[in-house]
GROMACS .gro file of N, CA and C in nm:
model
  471
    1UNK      N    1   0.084  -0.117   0.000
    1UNK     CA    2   0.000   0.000   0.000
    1UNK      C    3   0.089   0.124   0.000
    2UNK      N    4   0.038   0.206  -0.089
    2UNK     CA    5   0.105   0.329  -0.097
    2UNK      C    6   0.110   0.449   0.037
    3UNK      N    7   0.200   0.508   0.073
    3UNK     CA    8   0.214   0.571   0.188
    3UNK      C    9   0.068   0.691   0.198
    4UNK      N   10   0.032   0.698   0.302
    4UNK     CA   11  -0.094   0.765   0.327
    4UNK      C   12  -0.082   0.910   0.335
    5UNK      N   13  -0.125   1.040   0.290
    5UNK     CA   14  -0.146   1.128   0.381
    5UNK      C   15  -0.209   1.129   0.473
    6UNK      N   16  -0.146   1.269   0.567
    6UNK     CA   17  -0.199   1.286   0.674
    6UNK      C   18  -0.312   1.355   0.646
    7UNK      N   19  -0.475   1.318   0.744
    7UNK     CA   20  -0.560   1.429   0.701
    7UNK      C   21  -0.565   1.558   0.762
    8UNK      N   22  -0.589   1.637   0.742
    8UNK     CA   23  -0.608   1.744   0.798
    8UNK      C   24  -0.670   1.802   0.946
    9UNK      N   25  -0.725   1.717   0.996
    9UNK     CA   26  -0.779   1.718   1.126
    9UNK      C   27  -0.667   1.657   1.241
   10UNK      N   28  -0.563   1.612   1.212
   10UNK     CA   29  -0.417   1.525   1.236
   10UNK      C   30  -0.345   1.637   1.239
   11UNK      N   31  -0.348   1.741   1.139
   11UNK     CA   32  -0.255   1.850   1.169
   11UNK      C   33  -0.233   1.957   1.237
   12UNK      N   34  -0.343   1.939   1.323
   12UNK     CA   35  -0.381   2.037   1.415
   12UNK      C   36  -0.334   1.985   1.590
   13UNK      N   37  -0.256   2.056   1.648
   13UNK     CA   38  -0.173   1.987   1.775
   13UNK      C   39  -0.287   2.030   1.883
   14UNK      N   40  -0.287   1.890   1.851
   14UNK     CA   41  -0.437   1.867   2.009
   14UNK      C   42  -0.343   1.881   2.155
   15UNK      N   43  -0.233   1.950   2.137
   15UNK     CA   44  -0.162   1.963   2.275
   15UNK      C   45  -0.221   2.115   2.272
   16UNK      N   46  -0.219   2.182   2.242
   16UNK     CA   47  -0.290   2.367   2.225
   16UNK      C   48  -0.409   2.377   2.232
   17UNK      N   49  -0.499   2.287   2.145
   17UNK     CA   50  -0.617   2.305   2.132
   17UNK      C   51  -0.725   2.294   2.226
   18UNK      N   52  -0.791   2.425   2.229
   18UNK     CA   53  -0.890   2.500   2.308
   18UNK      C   54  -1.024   2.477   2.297
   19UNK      N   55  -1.096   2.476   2.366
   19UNK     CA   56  -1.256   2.452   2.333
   19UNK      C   57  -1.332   2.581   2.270
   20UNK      N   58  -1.390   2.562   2.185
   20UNK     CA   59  -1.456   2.691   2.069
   20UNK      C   60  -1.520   2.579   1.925
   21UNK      N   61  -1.533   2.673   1.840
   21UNK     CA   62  -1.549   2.598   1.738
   21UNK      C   63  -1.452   2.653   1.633
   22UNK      N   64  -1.408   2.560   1.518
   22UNK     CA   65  -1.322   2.573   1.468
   22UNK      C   66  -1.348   2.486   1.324
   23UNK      N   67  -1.323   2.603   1.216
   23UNK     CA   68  -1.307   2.525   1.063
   23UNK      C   69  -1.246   2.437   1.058
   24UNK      N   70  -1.271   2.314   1.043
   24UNK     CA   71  -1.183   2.190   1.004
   24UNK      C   72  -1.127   2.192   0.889
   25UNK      N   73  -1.229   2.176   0.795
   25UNK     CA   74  -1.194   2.173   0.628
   25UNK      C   75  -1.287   2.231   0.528
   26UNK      N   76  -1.243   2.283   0.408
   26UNK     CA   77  -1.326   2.335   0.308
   26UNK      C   78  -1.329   2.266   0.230
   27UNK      N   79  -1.475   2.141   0.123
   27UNK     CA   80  -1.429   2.097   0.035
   27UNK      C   81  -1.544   2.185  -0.039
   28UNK      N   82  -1.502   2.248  -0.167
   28UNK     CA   83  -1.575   2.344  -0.229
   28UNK      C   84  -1.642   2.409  -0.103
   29UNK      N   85  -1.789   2.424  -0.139
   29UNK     CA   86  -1.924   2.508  -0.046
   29UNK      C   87  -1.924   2.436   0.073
   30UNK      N   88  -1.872   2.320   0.086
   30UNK     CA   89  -1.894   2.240   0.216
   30UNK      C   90  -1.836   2.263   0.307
   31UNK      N   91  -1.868   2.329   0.434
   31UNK     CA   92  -1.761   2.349   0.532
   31UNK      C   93  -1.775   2.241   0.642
   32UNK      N   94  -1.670   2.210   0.734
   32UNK     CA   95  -1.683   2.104   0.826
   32UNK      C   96  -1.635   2.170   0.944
   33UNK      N   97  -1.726   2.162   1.076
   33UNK     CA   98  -1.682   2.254   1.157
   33UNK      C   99  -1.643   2.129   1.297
   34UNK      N  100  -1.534   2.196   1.342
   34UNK     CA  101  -1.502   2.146   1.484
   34UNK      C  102  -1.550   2.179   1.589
   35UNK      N  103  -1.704   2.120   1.659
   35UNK     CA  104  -1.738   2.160   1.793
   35UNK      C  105  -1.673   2.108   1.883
   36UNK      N  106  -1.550   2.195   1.954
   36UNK     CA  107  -1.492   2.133   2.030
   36UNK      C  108  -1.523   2.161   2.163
   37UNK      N  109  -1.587   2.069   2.253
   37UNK     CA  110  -1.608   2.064   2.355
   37UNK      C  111  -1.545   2.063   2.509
   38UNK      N  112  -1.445   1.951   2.481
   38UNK     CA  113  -1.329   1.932   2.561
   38UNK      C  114  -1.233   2.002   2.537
   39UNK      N  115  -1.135   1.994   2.619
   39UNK     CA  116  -0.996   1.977   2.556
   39UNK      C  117  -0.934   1.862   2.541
   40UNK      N  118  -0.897   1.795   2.434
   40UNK     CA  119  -0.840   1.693   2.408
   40UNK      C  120  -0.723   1.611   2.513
   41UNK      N  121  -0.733   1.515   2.547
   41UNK     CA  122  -0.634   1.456   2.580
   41UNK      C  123  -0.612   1.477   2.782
   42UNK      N  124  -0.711   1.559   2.820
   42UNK     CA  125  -0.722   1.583   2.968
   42UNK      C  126  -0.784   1.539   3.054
   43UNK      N  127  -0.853   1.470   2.986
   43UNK     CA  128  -0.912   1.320   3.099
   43UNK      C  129  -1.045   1.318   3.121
   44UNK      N  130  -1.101   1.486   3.064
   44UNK     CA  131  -1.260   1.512   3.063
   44UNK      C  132  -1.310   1.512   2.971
   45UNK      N  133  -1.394   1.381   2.913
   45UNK     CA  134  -1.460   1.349   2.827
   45UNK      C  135  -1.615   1.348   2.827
   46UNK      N  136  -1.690   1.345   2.724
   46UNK     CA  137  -1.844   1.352   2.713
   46UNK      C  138  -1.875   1.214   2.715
   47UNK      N  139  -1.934   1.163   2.832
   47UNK     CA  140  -1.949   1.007   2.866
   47UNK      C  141  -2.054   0.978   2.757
   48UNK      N  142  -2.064   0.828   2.692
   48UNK     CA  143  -2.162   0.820   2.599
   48UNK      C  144  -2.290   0.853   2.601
   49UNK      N  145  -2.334   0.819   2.694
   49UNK     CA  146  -2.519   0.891   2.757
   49UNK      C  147  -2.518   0.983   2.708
   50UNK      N  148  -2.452   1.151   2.756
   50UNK     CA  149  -2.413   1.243   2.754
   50UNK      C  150  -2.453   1.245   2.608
   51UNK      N  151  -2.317   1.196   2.532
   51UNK     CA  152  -2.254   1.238   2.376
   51UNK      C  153  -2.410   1.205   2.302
   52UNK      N  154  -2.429   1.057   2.359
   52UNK     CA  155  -2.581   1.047   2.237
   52UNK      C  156  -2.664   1.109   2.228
   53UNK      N  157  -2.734   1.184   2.404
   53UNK     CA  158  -2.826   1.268   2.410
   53UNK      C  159  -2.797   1.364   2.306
   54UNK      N  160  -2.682   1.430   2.300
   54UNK     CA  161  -2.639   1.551   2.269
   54UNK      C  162  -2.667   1.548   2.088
   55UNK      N  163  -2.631   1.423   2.078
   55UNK     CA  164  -2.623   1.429   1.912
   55UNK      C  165  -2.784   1.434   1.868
   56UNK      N  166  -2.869   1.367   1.965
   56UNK     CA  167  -3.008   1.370   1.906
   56UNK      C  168  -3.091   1.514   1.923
   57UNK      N  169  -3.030   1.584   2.049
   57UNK     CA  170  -3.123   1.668   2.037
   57UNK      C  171  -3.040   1.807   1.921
   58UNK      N  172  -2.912   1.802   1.960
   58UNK     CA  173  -2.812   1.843   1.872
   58UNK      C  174  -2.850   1.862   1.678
   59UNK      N  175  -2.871   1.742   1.650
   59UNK     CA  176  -2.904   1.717   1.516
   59UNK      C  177  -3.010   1.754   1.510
   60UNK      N  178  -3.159   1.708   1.575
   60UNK     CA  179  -3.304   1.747   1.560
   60UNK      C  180  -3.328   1.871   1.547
   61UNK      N  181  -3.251   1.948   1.632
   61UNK     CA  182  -3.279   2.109   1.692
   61UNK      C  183  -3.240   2.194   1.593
   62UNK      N  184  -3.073   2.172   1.532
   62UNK     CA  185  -3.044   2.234   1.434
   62UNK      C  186  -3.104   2.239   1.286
   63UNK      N  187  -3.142   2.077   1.267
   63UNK     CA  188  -3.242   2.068   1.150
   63UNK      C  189  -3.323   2.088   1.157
   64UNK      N  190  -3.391   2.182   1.248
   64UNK     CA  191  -3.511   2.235   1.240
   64UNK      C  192  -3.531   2.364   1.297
   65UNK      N  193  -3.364   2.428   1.302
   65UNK     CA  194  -3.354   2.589   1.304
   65UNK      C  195  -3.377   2.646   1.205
   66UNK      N  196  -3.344   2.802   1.211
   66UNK     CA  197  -3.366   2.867   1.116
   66UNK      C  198  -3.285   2.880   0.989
   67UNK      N  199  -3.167   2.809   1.044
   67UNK     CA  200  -3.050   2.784   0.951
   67UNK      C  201  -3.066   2.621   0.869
   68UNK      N  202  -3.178   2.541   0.888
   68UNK     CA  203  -3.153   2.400   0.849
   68UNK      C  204  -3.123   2.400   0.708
   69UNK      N  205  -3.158   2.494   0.627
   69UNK     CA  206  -3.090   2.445   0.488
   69UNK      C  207  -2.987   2.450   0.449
   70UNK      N  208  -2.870   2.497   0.584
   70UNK     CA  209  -2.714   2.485   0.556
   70UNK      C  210  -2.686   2.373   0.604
   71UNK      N  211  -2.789   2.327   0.722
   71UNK     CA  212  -2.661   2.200   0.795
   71UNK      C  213  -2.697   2.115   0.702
   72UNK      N  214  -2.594   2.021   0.710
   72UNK     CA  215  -2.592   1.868   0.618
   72UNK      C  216  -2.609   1.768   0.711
   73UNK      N  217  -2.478   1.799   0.778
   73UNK     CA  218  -2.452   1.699   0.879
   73UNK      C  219  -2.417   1.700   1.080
   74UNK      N  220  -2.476   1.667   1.140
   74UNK     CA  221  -2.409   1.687   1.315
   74UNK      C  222  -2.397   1.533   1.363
   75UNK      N  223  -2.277   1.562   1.363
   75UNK     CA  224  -2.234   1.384   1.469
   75UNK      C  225  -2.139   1.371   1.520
   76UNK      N  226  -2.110   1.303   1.612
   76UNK     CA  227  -2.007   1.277   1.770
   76UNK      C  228  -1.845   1.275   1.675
   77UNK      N  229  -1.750   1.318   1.754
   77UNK     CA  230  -1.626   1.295   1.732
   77UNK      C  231  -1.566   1.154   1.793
   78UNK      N  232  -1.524   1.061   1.753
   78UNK     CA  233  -1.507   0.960   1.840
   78UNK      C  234  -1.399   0.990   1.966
   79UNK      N  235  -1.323   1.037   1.959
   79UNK     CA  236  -1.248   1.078   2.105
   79UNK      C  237  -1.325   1.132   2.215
   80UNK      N  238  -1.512   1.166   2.148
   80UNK     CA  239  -1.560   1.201   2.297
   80UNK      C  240  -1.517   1.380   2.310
   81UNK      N  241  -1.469   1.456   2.264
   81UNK     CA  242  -1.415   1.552   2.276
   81UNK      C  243  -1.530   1.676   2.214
   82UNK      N  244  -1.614   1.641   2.126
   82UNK     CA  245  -1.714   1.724   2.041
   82UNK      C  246  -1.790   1.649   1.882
   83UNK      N  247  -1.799   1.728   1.819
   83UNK     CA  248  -1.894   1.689   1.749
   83UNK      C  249  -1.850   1.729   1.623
   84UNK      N  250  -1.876   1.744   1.490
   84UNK     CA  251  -1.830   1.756   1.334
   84UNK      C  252  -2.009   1.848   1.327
   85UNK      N  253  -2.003   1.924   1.281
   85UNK     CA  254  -2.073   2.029   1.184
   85UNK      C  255  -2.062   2.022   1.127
   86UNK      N  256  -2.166   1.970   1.001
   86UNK     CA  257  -2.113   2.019   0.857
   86UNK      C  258  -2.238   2.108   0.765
   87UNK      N  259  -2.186   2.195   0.688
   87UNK     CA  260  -2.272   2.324   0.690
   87UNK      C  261  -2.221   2.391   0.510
   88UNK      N  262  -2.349   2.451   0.488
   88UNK     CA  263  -2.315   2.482   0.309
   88UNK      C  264  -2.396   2.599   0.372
   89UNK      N  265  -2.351   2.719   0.272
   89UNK     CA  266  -2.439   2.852   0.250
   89UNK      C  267  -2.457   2.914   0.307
   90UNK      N  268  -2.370   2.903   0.467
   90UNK     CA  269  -2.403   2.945   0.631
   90UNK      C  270  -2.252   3.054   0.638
   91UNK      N  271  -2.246   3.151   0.685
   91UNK     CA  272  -2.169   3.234   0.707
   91UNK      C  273  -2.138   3.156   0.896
   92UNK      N  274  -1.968   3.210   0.882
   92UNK     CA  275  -1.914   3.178   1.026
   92UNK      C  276  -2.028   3.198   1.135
   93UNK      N  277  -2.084   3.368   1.110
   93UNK     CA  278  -2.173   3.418   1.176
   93UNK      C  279  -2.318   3.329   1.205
   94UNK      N  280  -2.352   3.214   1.129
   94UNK     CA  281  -2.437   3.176   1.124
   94UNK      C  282  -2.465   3.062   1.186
   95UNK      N  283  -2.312   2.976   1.136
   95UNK     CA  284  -2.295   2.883   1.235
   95UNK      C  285  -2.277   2.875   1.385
   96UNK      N  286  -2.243   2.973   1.421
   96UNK     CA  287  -2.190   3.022   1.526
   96UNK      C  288  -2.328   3.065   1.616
   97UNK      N  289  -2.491   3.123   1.531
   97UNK     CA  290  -2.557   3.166   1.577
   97UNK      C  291  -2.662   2.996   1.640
   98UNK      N  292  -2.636   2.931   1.512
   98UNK     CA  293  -2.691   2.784   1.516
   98UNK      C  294  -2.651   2.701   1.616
   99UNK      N  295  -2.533   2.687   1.670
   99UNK     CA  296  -2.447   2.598   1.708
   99UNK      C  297  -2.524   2.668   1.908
  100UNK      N  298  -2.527   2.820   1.870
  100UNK     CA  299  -2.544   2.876   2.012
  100UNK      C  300  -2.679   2.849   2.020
  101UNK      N  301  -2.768   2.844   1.924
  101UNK     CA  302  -2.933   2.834   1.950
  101UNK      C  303  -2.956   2.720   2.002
  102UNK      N  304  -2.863   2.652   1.937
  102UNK     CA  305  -2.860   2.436   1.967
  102UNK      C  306  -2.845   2.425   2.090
  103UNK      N  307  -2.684   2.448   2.161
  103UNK     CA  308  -2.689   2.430   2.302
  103UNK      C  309  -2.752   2.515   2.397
  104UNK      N  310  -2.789   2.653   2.399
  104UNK     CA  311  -2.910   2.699   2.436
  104UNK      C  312  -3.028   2.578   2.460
  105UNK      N  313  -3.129   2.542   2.382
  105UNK     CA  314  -3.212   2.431   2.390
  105UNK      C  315  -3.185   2.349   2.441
  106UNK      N  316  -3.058   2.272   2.459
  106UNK     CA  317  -3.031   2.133   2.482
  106UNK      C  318  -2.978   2.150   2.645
  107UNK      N  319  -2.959   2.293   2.675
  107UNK     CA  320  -2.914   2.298   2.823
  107UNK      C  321  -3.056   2.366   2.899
  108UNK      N  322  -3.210   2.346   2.850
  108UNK     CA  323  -3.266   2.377   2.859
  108UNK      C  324  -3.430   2.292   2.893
  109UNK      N  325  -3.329   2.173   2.794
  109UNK     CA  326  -3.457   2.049   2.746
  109UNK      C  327  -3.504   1.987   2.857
  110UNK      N  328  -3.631   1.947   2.841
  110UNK     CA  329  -3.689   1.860   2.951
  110UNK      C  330  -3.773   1.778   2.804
  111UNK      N  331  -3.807   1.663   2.879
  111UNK     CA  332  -3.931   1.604   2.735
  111UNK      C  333  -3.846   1.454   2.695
  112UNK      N  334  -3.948   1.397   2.621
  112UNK     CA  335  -3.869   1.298   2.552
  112UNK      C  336  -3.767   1.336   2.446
  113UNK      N  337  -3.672   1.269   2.461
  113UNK     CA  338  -3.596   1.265   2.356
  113UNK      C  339  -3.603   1.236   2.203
  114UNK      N  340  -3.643   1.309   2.099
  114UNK     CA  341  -3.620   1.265   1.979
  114UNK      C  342  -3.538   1.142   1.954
  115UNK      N  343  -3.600   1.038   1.896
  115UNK     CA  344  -3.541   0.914   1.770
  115UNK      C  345  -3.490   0.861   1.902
  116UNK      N  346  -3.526   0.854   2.030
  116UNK     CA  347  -3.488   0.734   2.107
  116UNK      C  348  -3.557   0.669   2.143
  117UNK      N  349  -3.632   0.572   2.079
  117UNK     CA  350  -3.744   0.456   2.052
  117UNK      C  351  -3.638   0.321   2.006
  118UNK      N  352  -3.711   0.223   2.072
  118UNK     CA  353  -3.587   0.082   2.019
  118UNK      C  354  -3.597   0.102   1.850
  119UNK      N  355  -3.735   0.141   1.780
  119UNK     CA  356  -3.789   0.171   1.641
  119UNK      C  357  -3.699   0.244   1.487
  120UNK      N  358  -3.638   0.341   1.645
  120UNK     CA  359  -3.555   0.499   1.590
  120UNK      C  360  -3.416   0.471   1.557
  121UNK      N  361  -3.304   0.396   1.696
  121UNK     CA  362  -3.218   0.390   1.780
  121UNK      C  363  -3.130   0.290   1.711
  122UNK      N  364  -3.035   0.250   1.731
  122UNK     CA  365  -2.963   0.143   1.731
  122UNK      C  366  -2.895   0.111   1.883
  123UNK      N  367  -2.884   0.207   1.977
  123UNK     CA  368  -2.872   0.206   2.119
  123UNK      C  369  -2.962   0.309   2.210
  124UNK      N  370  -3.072   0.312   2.214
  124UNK     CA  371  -3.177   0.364   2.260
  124UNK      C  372  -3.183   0.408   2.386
  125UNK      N  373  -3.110   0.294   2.503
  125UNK     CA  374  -3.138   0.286   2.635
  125UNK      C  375  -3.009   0.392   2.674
  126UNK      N  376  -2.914   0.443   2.579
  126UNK     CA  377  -2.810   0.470   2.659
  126UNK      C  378  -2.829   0.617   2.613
  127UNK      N  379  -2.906   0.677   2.676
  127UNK     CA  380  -2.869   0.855   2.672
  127UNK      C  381  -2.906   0.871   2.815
  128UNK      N  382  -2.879   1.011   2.818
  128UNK     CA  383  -2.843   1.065   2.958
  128UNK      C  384  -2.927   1.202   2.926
  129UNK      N  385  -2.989   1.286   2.972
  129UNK     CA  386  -3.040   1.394   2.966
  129UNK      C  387  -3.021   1.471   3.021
  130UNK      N  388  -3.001   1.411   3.181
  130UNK     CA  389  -2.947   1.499   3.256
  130UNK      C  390  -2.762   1.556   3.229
  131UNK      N  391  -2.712   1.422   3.180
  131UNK     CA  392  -2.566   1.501   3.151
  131UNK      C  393  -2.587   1.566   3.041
  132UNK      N  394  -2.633   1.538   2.930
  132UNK     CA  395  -2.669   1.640   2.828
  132UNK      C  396  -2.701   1.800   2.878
  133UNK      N  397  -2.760   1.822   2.981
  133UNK     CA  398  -2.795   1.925   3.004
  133UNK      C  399  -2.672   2.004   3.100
  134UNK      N  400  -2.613   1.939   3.181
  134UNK     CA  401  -2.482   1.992   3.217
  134UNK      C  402  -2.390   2.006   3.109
  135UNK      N  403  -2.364   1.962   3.026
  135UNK     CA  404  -2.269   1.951   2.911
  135UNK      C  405  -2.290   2.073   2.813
  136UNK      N  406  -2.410   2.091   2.798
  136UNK     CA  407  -2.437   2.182   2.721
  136UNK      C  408  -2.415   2.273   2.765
  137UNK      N  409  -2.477   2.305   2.863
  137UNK     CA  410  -2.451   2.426   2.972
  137UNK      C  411  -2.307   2.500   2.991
  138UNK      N  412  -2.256   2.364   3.016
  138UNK     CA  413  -2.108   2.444   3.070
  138UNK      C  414  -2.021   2.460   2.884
  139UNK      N  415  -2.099   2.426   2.813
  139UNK     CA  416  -2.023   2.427   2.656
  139UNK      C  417  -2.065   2.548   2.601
  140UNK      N  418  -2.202   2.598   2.700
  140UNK     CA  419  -2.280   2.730   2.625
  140UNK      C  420  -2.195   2.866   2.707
  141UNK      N  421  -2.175   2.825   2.797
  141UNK     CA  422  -2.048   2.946   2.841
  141UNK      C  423  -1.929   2.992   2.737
  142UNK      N  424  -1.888   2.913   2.668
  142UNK     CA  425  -1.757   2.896   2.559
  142UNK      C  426  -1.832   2.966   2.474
  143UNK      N  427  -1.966   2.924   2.446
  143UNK     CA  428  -1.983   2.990   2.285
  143UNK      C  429  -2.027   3.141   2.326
  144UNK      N  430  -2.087   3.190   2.423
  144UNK     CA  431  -2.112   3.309   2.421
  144UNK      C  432  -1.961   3.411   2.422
  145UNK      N  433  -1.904   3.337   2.477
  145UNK     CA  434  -1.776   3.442   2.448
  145UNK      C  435  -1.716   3.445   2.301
  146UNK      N  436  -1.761   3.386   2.209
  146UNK     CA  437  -1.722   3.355   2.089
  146UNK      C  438  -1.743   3.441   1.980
  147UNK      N  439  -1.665   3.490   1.868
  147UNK     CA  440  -1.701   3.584   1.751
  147UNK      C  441  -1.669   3.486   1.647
  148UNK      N  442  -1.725   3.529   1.540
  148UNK     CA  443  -1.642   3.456   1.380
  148UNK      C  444  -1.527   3.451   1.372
  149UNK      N  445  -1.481   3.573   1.426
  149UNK     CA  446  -1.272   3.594   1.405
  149UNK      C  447  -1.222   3.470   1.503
  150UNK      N  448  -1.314   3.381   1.618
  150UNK     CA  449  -1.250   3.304   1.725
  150UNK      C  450  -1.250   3.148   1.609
  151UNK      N  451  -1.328   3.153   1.533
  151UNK     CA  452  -1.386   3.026   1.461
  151UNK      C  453  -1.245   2.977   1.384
  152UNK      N  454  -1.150   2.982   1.399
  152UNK     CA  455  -0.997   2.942   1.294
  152UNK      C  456  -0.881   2.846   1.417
  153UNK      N  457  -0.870   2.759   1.385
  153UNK     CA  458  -0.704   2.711   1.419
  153UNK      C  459  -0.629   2.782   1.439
  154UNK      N  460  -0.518   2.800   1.510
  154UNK     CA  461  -0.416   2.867   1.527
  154UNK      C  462  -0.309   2.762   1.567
  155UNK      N  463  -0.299   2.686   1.601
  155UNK     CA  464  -0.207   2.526   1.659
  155UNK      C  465  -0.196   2.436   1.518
  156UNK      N  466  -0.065   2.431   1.482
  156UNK     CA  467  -0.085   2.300   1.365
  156UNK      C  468   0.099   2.234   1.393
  157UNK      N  469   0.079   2.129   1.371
  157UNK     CA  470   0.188   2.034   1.354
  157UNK      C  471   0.265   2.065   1.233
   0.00000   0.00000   0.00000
């Protein structure tokens, strides 16, 4: 097998990296955003309960903001650390307004959970709501301090 590149999400030194959100990659109109939650590599992770809640109400909420015809895509990072955004036609400003409307709601939610039915689910029994709602919370502190100019990398290998 021919030698691999590195991808681009690899080049970024998760020894620096800060919790915010952050452009991952541009392919054409498609942008891919880094909700970074944690800080990588420090021992505080989004326990799975937590992460699944987060992705369902996460995904539901945004696809059915005012912005849904940019998002494409919202789903877990596997390190537990945040989540992948992915977004067309949405200005920094927009994502940034989406991403804050999302955890707003989700540090807010009471109710059943969207698509967690054995019907919906492929692991149904394992969300957490209540950590969802701490998680968000303490993630919605980060984004209010946040502008478009904060939305970029600055750490790369």
């Amino acid at each position: 097998m021919e030698k691999m590149e590195r991808i681009a999400s690899f080049c970024v030194d998760h020894t620096k990296l800060k919790r915010g959100i952050y452009l991952s990659r541009q392919d054409g109109d498609v942008l891919t955003w880094d909700v970074r939650m944690k800080e990588p590599n420090k021992g505080d992770y989004l326990s799975t309960g937590a992460l699944h809640t987060i992705e369902h109400l996460f995904a539901t909420y945004a696809r059915n903001s005012r912005h849904k015809d940019g998002v494409i895509y919202v789903g877990p990072m596997g390190c537990r650390t945040g989540f992948y955004f992915i977004s067309r036609g949405l200005s920094d400003g927009d994502v940034l307004d989406c991403v804050r409307e999302s955890f707003r709601f989700m540090s807010e939610y009471e109710g059943d959970i969207p698509g967690a039915s054995i019907e919906e689910c492929g692991n149904y029994l394992d969300q957490d709501l209540e950590g969802c709602r701490a998680e968000a919370s303490a993630y919605l502190a980060v984004l209010e301090g946040l502008t478009p100019g904060d939305m970029r990398y600055t750490y790369y290998l």
